[in-house]
PDB file of C-alpha atoms in Angstrom:
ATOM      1  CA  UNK A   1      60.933  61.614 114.008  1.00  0.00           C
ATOM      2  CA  UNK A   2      60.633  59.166 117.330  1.00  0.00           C
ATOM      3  CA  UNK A   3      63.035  56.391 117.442  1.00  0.00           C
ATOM      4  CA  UNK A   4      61.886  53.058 116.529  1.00  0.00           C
ATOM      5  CA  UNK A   5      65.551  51.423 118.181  1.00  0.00           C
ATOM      6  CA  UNK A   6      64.177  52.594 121.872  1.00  0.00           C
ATOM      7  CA  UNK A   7      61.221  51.393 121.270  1.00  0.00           C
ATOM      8  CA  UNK A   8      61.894  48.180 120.341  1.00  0.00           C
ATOM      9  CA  UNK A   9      64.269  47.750 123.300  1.00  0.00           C
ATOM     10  CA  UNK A  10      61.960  49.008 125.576  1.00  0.00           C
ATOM     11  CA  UNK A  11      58.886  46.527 124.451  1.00  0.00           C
ATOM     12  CA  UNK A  12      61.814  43.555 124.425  1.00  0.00           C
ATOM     13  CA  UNK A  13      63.130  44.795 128.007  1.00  0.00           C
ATOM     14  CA  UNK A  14      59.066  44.666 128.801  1.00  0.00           C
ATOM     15  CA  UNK A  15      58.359  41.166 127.430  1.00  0.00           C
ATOM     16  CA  UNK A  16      61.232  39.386 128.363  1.00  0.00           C
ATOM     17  CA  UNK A  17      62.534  40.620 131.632  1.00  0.00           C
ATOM     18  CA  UNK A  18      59.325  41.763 132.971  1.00  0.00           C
ATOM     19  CA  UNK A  19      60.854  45.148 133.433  1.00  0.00           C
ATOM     20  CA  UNK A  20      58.326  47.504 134.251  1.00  0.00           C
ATOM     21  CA  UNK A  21      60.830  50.588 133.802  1.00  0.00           C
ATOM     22  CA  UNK A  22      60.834  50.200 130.440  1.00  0.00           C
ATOM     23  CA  UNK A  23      56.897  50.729 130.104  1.00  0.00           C
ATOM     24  CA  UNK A  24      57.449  54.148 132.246  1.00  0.00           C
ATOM     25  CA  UNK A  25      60.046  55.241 129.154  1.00  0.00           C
ATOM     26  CA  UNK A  26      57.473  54.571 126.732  1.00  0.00           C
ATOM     27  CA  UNK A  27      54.393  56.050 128.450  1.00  0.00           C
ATOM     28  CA  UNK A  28      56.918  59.279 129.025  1.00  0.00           C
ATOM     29  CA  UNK A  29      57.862  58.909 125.273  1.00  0.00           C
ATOM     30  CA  UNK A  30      54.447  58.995 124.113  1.00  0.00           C
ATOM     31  CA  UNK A  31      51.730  60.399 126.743  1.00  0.00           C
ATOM     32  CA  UNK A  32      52.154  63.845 124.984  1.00  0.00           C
ATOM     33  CA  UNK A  33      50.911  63.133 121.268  1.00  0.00           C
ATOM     34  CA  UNK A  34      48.499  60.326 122.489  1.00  0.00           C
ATOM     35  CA  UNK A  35      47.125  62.713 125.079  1.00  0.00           C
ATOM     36  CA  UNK A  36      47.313  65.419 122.052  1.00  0.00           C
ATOM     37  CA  UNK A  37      45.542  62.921 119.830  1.00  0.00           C
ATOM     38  CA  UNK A  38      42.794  62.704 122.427  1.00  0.00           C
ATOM     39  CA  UNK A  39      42.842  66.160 123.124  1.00  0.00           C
ATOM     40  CA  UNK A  40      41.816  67.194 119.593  1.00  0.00           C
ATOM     41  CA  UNK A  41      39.296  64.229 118.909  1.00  0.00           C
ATOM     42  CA  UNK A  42      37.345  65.356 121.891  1.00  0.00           C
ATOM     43  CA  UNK A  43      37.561  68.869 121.377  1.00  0.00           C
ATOM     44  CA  UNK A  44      39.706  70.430 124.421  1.00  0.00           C
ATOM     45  CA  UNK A  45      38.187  67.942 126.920  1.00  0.00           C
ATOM     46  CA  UNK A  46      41.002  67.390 128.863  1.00  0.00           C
ATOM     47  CA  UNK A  47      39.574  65.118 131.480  1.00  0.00           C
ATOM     48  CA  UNK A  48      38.051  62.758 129.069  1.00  0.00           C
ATOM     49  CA  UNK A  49      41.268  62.940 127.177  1.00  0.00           C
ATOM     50  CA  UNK A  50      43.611  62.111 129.738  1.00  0.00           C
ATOM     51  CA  UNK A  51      41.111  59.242 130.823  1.00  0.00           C
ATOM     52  CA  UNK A  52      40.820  58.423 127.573  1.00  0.00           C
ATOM     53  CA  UNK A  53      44.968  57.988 127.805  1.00  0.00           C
ATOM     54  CA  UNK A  54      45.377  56.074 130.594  1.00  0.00           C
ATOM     55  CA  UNK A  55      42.981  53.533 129.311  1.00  0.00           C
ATOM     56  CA  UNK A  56      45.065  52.985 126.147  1.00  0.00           C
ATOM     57  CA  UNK A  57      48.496  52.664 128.405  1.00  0.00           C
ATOM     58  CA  UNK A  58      46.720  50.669 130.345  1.00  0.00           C
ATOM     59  CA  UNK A  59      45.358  48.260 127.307  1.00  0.00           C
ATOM     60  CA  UNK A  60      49.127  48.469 125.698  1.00  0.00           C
ATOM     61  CA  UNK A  61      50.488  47.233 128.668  1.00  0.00           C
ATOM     62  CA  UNK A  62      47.829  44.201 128.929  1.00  0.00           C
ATOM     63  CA  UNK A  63      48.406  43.748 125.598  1.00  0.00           C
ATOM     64  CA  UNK A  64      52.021  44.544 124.927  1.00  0.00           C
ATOM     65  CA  UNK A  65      52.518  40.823 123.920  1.00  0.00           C
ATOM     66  CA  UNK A  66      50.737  41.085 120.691  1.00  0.00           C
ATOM     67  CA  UNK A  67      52.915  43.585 119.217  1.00  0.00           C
ATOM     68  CA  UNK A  68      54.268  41.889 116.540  1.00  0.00           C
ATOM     69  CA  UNK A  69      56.913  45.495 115.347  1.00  0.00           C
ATOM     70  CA  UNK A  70      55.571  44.880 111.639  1.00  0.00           C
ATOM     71  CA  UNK A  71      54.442  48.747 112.443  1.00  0.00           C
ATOM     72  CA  UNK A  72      56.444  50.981 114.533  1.00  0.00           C
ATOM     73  CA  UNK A  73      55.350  51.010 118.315  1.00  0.00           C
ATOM     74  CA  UNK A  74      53.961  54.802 117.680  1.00  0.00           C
ATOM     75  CA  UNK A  75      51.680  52.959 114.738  1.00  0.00           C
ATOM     76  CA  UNK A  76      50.204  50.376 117.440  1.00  0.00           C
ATOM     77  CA  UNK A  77      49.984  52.662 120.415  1.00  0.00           C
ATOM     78  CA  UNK A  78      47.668  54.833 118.217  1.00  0.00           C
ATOM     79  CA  UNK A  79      45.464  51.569 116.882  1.00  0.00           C
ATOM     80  CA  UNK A  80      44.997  51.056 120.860  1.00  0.00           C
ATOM     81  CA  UNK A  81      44.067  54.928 121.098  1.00  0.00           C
ATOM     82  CA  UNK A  82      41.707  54.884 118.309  1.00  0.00           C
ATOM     83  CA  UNK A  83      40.125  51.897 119.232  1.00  0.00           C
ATOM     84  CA  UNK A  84      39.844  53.042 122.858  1.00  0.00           C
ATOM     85  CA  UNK A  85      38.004  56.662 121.506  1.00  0.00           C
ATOM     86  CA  UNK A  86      35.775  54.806 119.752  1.00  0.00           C
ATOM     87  CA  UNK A  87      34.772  52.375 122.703  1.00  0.00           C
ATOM     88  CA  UNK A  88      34.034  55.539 124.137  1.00  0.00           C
ATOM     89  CA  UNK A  89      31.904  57.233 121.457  1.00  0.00           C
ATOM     90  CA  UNK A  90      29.869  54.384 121.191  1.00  0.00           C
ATOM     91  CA  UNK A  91      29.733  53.776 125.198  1.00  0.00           C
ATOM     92  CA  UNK A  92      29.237  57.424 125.645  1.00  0.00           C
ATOM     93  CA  UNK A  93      27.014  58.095 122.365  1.00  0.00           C
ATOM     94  CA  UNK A  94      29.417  61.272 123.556  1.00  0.00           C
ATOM     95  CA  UNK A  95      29.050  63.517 120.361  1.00  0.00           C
ATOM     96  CA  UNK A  96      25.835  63.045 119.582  1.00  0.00           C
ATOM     97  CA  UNK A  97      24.650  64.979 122.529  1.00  0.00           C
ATOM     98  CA  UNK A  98      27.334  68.231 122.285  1.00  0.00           C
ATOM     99  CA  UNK A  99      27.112  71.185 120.138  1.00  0.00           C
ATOM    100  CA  UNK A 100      29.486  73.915 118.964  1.00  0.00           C
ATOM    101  CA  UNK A 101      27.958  76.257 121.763  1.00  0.00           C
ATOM    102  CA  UNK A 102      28.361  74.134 124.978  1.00  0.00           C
ATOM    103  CA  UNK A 103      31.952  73.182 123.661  1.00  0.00           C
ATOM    104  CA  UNK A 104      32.609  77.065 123.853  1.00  0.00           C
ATOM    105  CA  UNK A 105      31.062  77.684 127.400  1.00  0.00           C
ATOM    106  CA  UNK A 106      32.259  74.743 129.170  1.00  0.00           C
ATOM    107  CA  UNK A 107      35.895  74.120 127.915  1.00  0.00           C
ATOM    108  CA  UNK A 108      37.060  77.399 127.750  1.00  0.00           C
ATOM    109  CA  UNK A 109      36.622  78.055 131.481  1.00  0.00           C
ATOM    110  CA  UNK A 110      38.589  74.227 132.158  1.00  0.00           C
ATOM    111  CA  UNK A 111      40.945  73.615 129.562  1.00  0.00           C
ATOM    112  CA  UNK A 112      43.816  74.931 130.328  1.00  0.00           C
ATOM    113  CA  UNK A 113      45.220  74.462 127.240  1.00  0.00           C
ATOM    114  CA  UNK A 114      42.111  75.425 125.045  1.00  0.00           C
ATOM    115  CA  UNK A 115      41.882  78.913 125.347  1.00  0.00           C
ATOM    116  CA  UNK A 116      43.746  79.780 122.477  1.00  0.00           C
ATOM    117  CA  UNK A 117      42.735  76.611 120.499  1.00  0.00           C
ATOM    118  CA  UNK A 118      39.010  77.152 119.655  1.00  0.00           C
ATOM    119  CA  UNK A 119      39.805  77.758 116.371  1.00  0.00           C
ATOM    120  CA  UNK A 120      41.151  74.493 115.553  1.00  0.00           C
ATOM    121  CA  UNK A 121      38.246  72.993 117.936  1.00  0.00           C
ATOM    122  CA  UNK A 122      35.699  74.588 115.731  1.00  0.00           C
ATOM    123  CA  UNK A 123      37.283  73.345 112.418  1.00  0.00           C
ATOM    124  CA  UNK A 124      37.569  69.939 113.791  1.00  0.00           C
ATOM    125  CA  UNK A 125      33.916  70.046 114.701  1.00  0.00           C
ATOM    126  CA  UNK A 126      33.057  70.231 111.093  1.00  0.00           C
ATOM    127  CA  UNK A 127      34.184  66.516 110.498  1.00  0.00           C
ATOM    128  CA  UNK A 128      33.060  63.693 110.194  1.00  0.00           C
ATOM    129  CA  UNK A 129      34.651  61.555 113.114  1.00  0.00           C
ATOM    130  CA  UNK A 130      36.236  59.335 110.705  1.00  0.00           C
ATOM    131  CA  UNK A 131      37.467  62.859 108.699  1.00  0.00           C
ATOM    132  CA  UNK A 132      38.833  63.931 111.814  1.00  0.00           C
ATOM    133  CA  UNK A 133      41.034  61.665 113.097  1.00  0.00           C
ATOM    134  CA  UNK A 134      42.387  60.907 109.150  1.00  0.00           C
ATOM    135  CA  UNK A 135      43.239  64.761 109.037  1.00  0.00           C
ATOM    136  CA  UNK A 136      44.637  64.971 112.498  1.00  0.00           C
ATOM    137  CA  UNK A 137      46.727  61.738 112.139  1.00  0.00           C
ATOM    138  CA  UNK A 138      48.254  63.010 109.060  1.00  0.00           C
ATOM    139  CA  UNK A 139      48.390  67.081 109.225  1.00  0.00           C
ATOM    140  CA  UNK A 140      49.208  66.867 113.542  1.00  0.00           C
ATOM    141  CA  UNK A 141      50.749  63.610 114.237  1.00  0.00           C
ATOM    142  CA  UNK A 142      52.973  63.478 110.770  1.00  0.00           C
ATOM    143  CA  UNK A 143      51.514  59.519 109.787  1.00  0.00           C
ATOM    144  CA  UNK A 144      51.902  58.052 106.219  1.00  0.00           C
ATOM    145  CA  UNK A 145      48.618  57.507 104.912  1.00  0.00           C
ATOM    146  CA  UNK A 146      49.681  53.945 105.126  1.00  0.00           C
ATOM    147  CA  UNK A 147      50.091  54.032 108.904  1.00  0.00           C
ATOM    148  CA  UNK A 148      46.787  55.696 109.091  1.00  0.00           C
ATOM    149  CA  UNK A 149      45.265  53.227 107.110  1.00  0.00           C
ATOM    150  CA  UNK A 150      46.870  50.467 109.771  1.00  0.00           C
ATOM    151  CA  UNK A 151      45.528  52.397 112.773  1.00  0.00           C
ATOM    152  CA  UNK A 152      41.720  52.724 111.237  1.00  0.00           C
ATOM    153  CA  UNK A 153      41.899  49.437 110.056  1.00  0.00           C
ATOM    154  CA  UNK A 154      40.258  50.714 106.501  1.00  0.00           C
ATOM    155  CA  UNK A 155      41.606  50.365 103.766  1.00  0.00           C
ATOM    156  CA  UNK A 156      44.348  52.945 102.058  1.00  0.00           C
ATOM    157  CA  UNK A 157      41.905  54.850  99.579  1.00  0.00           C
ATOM    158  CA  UNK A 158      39.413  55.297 102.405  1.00  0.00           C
ATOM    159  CA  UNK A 159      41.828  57.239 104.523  1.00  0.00           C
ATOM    160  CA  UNK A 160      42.588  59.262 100.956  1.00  0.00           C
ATOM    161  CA  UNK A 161      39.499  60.212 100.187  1.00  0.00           C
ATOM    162  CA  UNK A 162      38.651  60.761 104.372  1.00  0.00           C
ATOM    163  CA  UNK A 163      41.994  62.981 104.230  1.00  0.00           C
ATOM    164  CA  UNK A 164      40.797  64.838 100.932  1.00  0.00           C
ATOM    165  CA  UNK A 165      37.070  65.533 102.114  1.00  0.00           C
ATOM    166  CA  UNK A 166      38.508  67.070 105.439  1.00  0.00           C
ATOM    167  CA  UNK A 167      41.118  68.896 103.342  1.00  0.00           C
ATOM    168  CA  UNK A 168      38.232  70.480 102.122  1.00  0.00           C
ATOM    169  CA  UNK A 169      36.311  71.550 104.396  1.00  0.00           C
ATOM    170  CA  UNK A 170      39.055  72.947 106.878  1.00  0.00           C
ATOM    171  CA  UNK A 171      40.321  74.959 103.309  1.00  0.00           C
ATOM    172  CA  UNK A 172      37.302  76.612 102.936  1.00  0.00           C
ATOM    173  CA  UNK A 173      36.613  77.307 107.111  1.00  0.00           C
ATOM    174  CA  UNK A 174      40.117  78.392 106.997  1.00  0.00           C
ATOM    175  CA  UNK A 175      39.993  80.988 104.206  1.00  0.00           C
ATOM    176  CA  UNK A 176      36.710  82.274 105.730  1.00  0.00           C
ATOM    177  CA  UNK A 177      38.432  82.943 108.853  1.00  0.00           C
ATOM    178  CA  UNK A 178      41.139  85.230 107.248  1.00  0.00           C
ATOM    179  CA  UNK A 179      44.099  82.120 107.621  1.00  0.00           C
ATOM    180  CA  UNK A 180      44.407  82.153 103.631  1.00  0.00           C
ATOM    181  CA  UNK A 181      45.120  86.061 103.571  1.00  0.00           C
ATOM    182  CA  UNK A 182      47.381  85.420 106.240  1.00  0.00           C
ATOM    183  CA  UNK A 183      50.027  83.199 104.583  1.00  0.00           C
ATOM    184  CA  UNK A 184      49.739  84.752 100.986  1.00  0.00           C
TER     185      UNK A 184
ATOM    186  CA  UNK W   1      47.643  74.288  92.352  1.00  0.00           C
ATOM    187  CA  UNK W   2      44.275  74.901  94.598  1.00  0.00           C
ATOM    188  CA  UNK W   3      44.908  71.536  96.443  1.00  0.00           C
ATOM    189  CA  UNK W   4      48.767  72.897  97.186  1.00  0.00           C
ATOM    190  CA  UNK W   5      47.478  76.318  98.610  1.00  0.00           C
ATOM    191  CA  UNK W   6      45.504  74.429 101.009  1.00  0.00           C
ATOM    192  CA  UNK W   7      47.556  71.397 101.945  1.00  0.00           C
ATOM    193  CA  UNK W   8      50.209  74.132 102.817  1.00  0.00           C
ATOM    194  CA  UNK W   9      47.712  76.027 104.468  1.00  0.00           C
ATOM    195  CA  UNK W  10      46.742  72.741 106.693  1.00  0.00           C
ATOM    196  CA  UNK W  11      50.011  72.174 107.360  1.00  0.00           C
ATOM    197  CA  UNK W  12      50.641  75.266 108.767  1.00  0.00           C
ATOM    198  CA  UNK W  13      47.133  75.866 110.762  1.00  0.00           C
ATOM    199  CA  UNK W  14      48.004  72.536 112.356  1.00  0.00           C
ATOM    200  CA  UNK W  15      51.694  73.067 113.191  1.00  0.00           C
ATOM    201  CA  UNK W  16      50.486  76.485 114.765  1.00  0.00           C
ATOM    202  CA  UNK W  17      48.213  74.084 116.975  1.00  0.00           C
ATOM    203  CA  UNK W  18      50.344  72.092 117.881  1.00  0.00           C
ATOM    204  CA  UNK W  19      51.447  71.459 120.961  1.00  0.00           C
ATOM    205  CA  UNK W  20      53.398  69.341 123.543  1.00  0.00           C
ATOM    206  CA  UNK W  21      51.737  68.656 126.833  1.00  0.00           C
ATOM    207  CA  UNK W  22      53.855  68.339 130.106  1.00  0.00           C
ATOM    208  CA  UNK W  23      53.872  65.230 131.570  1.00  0.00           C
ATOM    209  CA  UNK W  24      52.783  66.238 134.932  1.00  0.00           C
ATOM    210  CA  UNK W  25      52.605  63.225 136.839  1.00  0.00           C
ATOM    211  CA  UNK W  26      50.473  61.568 133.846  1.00  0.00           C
ATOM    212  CA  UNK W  27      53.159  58.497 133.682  1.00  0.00           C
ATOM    213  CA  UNK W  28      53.566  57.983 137.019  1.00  0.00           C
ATOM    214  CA  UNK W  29      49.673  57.791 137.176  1.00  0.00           C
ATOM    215  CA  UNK W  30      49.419  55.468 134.515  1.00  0.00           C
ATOM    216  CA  UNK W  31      52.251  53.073 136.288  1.00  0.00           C
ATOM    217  CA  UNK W  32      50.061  53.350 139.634  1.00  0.00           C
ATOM    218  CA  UNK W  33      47.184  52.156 138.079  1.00  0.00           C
ATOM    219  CA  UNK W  34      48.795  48.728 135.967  1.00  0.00           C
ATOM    220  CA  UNK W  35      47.804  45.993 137.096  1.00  0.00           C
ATOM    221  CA  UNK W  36      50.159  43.348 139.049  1.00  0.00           C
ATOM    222  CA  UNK W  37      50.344  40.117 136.622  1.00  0.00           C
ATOM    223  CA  UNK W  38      50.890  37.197 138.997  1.00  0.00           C
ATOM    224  CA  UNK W  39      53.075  34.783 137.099  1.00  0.00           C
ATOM    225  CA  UNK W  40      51.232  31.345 136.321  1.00  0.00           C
ATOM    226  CA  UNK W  41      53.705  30.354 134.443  1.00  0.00           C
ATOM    227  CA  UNK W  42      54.779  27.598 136.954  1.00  0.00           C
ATOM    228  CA  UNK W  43      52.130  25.648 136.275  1.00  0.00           C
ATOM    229  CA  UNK W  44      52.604  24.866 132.375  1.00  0.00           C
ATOM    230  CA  UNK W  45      56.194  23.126 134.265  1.00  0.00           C
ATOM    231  CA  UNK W  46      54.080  21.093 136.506  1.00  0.00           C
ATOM    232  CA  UNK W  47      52.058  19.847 133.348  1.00  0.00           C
ATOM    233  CA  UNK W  48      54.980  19.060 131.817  1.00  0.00           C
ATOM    234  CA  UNK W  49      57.527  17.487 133.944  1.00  0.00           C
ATOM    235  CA  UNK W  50      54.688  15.493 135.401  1.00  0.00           C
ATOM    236  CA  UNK W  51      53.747  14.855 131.687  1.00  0.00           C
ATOM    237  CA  UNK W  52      57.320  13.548 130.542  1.00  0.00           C
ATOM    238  CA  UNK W  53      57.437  11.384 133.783  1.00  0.00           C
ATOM    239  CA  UNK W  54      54.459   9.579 132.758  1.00  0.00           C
ATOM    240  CA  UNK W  55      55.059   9.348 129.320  1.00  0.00           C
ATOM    241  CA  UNK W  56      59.245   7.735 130.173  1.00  0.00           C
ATOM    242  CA  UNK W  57      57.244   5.467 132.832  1.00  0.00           C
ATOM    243  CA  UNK W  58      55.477   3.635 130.279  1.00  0.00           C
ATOM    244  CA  UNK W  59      57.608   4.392 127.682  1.00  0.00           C
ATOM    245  CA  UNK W  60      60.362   2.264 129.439  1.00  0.00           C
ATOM    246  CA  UNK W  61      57.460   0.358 131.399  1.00  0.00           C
ATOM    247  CA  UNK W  62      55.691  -1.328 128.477  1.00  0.00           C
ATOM    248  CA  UNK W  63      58.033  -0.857 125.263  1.00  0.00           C
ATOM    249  CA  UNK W  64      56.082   1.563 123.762  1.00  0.00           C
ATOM    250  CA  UNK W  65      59.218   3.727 123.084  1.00  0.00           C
ATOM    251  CA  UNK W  66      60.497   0.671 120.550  1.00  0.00           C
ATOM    252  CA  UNK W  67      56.548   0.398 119.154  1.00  0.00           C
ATOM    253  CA  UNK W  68      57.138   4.167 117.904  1.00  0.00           C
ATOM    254  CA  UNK W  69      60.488   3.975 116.609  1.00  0.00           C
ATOM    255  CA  UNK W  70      59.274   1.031 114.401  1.00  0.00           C
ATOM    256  CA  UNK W  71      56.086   2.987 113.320  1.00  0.00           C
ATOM    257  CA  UNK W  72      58.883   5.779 112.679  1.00  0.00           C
ATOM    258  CA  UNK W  73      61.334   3.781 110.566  1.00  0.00           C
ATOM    259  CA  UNK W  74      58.157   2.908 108.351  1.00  0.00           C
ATOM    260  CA  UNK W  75      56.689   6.542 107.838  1.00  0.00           C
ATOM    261  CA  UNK W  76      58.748   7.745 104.484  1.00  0.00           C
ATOM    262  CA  UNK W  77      61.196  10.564 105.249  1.00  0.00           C
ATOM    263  CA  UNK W  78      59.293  13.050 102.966  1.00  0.00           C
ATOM    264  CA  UNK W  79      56.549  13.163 105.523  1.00  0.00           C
ATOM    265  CA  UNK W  80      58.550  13.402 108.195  1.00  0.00           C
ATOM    266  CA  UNK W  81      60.024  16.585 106.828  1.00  0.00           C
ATOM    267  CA  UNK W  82      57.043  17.925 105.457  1.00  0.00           C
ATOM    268  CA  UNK W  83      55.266  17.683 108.915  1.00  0.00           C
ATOM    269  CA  UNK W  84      58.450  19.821 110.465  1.00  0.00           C
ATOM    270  CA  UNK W  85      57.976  22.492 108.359  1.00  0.00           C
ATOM    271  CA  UNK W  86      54.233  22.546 108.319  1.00  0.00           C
ATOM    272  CA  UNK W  87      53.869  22.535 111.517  1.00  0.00           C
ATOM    273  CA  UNK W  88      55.170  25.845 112.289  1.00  0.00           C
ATOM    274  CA  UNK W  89      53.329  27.342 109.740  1.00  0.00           C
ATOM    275  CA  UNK W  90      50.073  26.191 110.430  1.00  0.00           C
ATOM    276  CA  UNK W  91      50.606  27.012 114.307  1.00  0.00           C
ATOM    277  CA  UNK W  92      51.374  30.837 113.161  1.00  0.00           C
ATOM    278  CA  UNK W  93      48.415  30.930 110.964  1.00  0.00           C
ATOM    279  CA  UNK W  94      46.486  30.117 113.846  1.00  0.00           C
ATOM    280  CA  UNK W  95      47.919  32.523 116.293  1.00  0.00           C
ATOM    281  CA  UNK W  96      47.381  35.205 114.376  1.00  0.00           C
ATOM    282  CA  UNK W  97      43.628  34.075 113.693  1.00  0.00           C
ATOM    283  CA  UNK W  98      42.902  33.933 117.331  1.00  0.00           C
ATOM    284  CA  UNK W  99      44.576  36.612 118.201  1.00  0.00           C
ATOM    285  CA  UNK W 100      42.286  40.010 119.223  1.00  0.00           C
ATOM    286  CA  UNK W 101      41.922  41.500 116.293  1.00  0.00           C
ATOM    287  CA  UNK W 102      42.601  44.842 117.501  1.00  0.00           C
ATOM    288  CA  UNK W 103      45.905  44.218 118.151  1.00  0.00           C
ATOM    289  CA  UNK W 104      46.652  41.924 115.218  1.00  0.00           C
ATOM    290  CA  UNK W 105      49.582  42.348 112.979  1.00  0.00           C
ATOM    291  CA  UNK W 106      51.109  45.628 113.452  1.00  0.00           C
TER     292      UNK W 106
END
């Protein structure tokens, strides 16, 4: 569980004081599940996903005055990130052009964290976007379905039913791929 | 009992994947690459010093100061109270509608 109480003293050491060093404990604090986050949405692309991340510091940094702490920091750093990936879909029309097999050739050889992760590639890959980063908001990064409905901006029994329908998909890819027998 | 099995099952697959990337000069990247924010903050104080000098110069000047105390003393208390707590209720209500909604409210 991150702590809110260093958050909220960092953002007030940012706003008021100007005090850049504050930002640099934040980015630290969070670069590894936001770059995570992006990691898994674009399938093991690190490059894009790192971009992807600096963008969305970037953005929270421009924008750090609008954070209003209703949500936690973590919640509004991710609403950033999502709305950031999605900028980028759209700019990029980035999925519609990639299938399962390039994915395989050209990330295995670059990511260096992806080699052993094509499993969890592949099962993403069989989601909807919108199933995707529901199920990898709540199963990866630990949110309350509430928090994921604040980051998607939908409302709650959207991210239900977008959390139920990828439930269901990665139970059956999973069981086919021996991850059932596994655990029993 | 089915939906259990597999929300177990998820949660394990996707601790299992889990993992924590190294910073590796990411941050320090990221804090190369903000952008200086010159502060023009100055010039809201030139507005309004030069602002209240005007308004004390003919405030003093021409009597107006005594014209809006009378128009004061006549405006019923109620109203005057109302209008103090309205106002910063309607000026939040209109921040927030302004406001980028992409960064609204949370």
């Amino acid at each position: 569980m991150m702590n809110n109480t260093d958050d909220i003293r960092w953002v007030t050491q940012l706003t008021l004081l100007g005090d850049k060093t504050a930002f640099d404990k934040l980015t630290q604090k969070y670069q590894s599940p936001i770059r995570r986050f992006f990691l898994n949405l674009t399938v093991g692309d690190t490059q894009l996903s790192d971009d992807l991340a600096q963008e969305t510091f970037i953005k929270a940094y421009l924008n750090i005055n609008s954070f209003k702490g209703i949500s936690g920091f973590s919640t509004w750093l991710y609403r950033i990130a999502y709305n950031v990936y999605y900028d980028s879909v759209r700019a990029r029309k980035y999925y519609a052009d990639i299938n399962e097999q390039v994915i395989d050739n050209q990330h295995q050889m670059q990511n260096e964290f992806s080699t052993e992760k094509m499993d969890i590639y592949k099962a993403l890959n069989l989601l909807r976007k919108e199933e995707q980063t529901a199920v990898l908001l709540f199963y990866m990064e630990d949110k309350t379905h509430n928090e994921i409905a604040k980051i998607m901006n939908c409302p709650l029994g959207t991210v239900k039913t977008y959390i139920l329908k990828g439930k269901e998909k990665l139970g059956v890819y999973l069981n086919k791929n021996g991850y059932g027998n596994e655990q029993n | 009992m089915e939906t259990n099995k597999t929300d177990n099952l998820l949660k394990t697959f996707f601790s299992e994947n889990k993992q924590e990337i190294p910073d590796n000069g990411f941050s320090r990247l990221v804090m190369a690459k903000i952008p200086e924010q010159t502060d023009h903050s100055w010039i809201v104080w030139i507005f309004a010093v030069t602002g209240l000098a005007i308004s004390m110069y003919f405030g003093i000047s021409f009597g107006i100061f005594q014209y809006v105390q009378v128009i004061f003393e006549k405006i019923p208390i109620i109203y005057l109270i109302g209008g103090i707590f309205f106002f910063p209720l309607i000026g939040t209500a209109g921040y927030y509608i302004v406001l980028d909604k992409r960064f609204q409210l949370i």
